[in-house]
CSV table of C-alpha atoms in Angstrom, one decimal:
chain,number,residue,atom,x,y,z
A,282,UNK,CA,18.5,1.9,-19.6
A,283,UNK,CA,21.5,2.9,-21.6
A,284,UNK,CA,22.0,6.2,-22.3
A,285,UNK,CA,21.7,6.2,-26.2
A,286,UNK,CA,18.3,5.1,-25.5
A,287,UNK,CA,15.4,6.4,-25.6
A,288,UNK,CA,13.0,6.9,-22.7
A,289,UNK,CA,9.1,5.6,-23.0
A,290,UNK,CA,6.9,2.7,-22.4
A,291,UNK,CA,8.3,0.3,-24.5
A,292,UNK,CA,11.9,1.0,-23.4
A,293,UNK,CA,11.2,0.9,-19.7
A,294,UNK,CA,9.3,-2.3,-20.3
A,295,UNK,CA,11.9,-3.5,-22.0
A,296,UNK,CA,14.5,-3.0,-20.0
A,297,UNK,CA,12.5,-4.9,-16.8
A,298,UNK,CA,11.5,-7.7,-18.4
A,299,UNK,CA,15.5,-7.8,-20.3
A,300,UNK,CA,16.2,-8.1,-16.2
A,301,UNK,CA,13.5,-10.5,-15.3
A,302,UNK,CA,15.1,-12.3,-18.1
A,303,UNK,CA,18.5,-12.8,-16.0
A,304,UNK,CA,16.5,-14.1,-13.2
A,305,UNK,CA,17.7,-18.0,-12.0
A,306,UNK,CA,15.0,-20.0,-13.2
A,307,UNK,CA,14.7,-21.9,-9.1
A,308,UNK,CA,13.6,-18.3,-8.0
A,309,UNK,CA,10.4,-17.7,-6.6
A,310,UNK,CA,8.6,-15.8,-9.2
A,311,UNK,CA,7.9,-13.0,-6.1
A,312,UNK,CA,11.6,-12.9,-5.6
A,313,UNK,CA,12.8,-12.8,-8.9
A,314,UNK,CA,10.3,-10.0,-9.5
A,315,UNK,CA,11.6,-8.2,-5.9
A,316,UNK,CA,15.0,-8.5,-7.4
A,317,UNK,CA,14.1,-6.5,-10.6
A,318,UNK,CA,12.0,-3.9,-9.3
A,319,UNK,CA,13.7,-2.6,-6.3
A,320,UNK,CA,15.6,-0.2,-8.8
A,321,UNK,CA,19.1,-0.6,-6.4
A,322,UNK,CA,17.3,0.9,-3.8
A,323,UNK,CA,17.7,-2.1,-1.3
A,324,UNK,CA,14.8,-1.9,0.1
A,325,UNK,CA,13.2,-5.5,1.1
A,326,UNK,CA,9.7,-5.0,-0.6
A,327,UNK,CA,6.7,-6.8,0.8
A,328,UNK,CA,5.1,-9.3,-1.9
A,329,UNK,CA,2.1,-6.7,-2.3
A,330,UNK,CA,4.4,-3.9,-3.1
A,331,UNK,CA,6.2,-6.6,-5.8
A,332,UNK,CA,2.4,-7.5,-6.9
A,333,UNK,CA,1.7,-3.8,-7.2
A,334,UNK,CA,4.9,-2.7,-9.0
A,335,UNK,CA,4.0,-5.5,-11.4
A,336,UNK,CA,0.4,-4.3,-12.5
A,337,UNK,CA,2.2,-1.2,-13.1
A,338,UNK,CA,4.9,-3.0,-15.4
A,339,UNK,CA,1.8,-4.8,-17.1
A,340,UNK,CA,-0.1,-1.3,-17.8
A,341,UNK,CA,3.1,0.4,-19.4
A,342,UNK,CA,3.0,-3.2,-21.3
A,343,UNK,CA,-1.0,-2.3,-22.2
A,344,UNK,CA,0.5,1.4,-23.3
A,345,UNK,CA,2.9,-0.2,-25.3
A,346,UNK,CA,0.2,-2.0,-27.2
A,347,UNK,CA,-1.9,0.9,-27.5
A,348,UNK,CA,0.6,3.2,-29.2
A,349,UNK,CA,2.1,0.6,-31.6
A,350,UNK,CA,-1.8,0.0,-33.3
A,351,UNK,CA,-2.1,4.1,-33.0
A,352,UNK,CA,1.1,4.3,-35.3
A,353,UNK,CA,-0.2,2.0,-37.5
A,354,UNK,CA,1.7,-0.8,-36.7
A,355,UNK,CA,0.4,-4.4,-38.1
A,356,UNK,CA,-1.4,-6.3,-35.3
A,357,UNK,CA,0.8,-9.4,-36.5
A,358,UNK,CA,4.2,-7.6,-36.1
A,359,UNK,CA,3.6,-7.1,-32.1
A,360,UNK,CA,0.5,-9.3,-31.4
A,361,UNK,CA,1.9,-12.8,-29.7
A,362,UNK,CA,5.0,-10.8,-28.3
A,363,UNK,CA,2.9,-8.4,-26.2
A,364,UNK,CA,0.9,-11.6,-25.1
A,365,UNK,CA,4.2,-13.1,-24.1
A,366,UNK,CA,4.5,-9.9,-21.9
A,367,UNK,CA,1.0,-10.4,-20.4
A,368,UNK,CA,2.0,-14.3,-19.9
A,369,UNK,CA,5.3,-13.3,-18.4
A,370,UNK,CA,3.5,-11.0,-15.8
A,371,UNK,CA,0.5,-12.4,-14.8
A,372,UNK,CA,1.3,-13.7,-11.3
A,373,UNK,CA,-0.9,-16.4,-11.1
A,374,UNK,CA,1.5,-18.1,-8.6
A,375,UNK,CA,3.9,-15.6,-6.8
A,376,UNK,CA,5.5,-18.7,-5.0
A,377,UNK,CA,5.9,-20.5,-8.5
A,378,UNK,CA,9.3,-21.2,-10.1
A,379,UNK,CA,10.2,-18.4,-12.2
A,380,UNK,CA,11.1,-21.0,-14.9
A,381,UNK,CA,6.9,-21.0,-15.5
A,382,UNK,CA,6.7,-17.2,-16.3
A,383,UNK,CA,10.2,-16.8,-17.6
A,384,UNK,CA,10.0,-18.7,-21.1
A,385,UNK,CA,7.5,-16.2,-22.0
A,386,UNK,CA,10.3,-13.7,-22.1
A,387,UNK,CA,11.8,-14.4,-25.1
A,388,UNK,CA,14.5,-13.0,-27.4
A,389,UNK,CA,11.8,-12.4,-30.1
A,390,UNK,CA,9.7,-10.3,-27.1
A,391,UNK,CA,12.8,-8.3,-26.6
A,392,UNK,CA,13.6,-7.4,-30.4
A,393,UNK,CA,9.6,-6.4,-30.6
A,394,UNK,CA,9.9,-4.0,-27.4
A,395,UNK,CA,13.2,-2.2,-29.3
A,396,UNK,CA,11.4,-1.8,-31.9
A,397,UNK,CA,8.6,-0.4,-30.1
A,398,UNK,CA,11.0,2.0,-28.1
A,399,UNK,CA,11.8,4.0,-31.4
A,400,UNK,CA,8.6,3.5,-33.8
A,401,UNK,CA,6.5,5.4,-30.5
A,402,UNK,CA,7.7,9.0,-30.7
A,403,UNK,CA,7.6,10.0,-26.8
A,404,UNK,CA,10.7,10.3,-25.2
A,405,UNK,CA,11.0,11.4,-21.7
A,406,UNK,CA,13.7,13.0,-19.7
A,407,UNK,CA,15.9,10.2,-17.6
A,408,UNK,CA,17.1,10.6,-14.3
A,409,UNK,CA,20.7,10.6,-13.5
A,410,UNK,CA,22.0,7.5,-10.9
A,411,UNK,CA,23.9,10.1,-9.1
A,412,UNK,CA,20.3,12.0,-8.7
A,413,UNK,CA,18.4,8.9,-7.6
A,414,UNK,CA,21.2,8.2,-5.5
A,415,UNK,CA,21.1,11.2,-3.3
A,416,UNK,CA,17.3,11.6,-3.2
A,417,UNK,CA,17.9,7.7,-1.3
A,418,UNK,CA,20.3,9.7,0.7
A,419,UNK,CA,18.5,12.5,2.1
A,420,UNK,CA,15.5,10.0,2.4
A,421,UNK,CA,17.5,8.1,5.1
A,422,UNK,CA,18.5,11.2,6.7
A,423,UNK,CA,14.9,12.2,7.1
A,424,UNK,CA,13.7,8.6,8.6
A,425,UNK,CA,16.9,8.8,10.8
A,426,UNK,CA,15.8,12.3,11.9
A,427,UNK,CA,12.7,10.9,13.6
A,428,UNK,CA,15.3,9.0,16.2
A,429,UNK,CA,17.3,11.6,17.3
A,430,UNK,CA,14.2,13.4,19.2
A,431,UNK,CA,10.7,13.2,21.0
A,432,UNK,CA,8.2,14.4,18.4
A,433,UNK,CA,4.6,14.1,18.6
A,434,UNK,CA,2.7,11.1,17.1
A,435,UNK,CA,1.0,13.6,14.7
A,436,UNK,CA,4.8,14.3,13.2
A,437,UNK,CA,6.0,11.0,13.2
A,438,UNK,CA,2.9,9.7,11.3
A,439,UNK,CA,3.2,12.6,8.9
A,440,UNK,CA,7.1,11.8,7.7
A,441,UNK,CA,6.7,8.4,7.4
A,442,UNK,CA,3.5,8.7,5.4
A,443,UNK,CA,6.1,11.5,3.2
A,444,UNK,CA,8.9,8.8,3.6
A,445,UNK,CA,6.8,6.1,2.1
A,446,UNK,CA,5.3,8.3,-0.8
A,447,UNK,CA,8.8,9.6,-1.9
A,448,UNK,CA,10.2,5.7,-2.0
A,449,UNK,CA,7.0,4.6,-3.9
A,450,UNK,CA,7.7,7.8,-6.3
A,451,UNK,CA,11.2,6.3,-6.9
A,452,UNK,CA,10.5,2.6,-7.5
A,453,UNK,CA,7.6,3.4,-9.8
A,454,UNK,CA,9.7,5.9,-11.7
A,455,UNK,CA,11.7,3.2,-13.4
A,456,UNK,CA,8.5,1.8,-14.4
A,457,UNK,CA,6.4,4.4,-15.3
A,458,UNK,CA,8.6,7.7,-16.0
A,459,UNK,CA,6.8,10.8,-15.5
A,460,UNK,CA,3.3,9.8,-14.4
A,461,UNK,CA,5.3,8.2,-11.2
A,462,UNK,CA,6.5,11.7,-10.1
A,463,UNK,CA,3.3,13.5,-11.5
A,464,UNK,CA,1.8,11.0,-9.2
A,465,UNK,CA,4.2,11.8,-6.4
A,466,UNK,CA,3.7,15.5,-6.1
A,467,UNK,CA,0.2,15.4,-6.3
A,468,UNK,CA,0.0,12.8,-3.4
A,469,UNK,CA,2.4,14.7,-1.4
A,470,UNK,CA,1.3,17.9,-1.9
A,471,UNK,CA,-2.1,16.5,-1.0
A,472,UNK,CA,-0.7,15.3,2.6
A,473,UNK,CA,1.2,18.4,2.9
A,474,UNK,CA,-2.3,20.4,2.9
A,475,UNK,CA,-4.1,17.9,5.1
A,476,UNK,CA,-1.5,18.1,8.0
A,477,UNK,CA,-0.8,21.6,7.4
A,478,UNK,CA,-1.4,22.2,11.1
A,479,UNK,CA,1.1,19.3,12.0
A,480,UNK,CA,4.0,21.4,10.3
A,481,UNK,CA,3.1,24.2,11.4
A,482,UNK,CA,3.4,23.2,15.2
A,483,UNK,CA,6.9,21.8,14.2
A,484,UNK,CA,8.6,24.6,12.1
A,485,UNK,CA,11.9,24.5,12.9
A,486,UNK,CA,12.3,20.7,13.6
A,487,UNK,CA,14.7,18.4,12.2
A,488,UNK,CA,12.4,16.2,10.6
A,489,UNK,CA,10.3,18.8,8.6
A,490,UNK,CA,13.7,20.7,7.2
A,491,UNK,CA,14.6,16.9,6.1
A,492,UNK,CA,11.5,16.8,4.2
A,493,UNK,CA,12.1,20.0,2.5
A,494,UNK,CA,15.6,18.9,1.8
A,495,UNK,CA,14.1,15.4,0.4
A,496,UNK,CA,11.3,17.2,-2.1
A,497,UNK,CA,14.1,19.9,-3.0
A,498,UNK,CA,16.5,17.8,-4.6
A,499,UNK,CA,13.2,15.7,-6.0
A,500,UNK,CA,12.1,18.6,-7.7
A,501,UNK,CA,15.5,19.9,-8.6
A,502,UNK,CA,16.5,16.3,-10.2
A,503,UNK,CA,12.9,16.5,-12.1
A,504,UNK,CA,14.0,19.8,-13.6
A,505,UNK,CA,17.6,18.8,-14.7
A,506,UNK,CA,16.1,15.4,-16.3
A,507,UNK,CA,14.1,17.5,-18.1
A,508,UNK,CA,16.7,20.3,-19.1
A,509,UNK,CA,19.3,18.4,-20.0
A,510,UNK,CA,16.6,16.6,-22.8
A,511,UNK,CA,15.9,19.1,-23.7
A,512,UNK,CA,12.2,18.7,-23.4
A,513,UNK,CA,11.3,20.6,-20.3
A,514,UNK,CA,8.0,21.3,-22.5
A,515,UNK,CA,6.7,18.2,-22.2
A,516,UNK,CA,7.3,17.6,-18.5
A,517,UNK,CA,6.1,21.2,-17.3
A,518,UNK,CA,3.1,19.7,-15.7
A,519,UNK,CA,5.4,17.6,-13.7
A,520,UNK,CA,8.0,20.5,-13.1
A,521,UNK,CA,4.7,22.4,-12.2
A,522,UNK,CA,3.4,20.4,-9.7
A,523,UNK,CA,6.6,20.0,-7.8
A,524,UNK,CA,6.8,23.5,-7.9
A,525,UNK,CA,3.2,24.1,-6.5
A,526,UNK,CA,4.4,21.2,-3.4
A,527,UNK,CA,7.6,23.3,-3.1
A,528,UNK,CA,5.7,27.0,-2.4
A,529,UNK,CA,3.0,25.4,-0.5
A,530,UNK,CA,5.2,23.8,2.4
A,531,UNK,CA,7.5,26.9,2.3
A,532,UNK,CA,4.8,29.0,2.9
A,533,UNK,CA,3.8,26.9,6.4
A,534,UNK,CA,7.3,27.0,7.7
């Protein structure tokens, strides 16, 4: 999303299916969809990871829908161009051409989702490339960290369980803003508490000061979004939580 823009469910809809959009109509529809959702990441993404981060794309389409009719929006403004967004996303045929699903996308679909983006009031914080990029950084360094030693199969488990949570944190993000990272802190503080006996038998380690380093900058990046919108209110549940992950795996090593 541009800058200028704002930041909810219709914009980050928007801007996905303005993507699928560009898509080369010979595609399959499961790699035109991997190409989209990967978020620069460069990760190769299974097809039930593209599937999943599609339903997600398809809810924020449901919100959408939802918060047009609470504002008080005529059903026949939006209507046919949200349907377009179901019909665009349904994945009925991953190994389809993408031609099937991408005439659904059309320009009238995309002028409907802009003016979505600014009738629905929310606007949430947006995280800086730089931030995403370094976060993919210091992910790396923690799953190269696992090579560099002998470390029980306990650890090793543990990290990459961390490793996969914080990557699905960041691909769902550019779907589903702040619920993704809500979502991600929970989850991880979650694990963090379940193997609290793993990290504890491997203070000190290389691996478990990379995962510090990793949720650090997550939760650092989460609060300067928020700060620099100027709407750290809205996101203090988020802020919160990472906060709560934060003290909790400080206090076991």
């Amino acid at each position: 999303m541009q800058k200028d823009e704002k930041n909810n469910s219709a914009s980050r809809a928007r801007w996905l299916l303005l993507n699928a959009q560009r898509q080369n109509d010979q595609k399959k529809t499961i790699d035109a969809w991997r190409e989209v959702l990967t978020y620069g990441q460069g990760d190769e993404l299974d097809a039930f990871e593209v599937i999943r981060l599609v339903e997600l794309l398809r809810n924020e389409v449901k919100i959408t829908e939802r918060l047009l009719a609470k504002e008080g929006v005529p059903e026949n403004k939006y209507k046919s161009h949200i349907n377009n967004a179901y019909r665009a996303t349904a994945l009925e045929n991953v190994n389809a051409s993408w031609a099937n699903y991408r005439k659904y996308i059309t320009p009238e679909l995309l002028v409907c989702f802009s003016f979505a983006e600014f009738i629905i009031t929310d606007d949430e914080p947006t995280f800086d490339e730089e931030e995403i990029l370094k976060i993919q950084e210091l992910i790396a360094e923690l799953e190269a960290s696992l090579e560099i030693g002998e470390f029980s199969n306990e650890l090793v488990d543990f990290i990459n369980d961390q490793i996969a949570l914080l990557k699905r944190g960041l691909h769902d993000l550019s779907i589903r803003g702040s619920k993704a990272l809500q979502k991600c802190y929970v989850d991880g503080l979650g694990e963090i508490i379940e193997n609290s006996d793993v990290i504890k038998d491997n203070h000190g380690t290389e691996p478990i000061e990379k995962l510090r380093s990793a949720w650090e900058h997550m939760k650092s990046a989460t609060n300067k979004a928020a700060e620099l919108n100027k709407s750290i209110d809205t996101w203090s549940k988020v802020t919160e939580k990472g906060a709560n992950l934060l003290e909790h795996l400080g206090n076991l090593i």
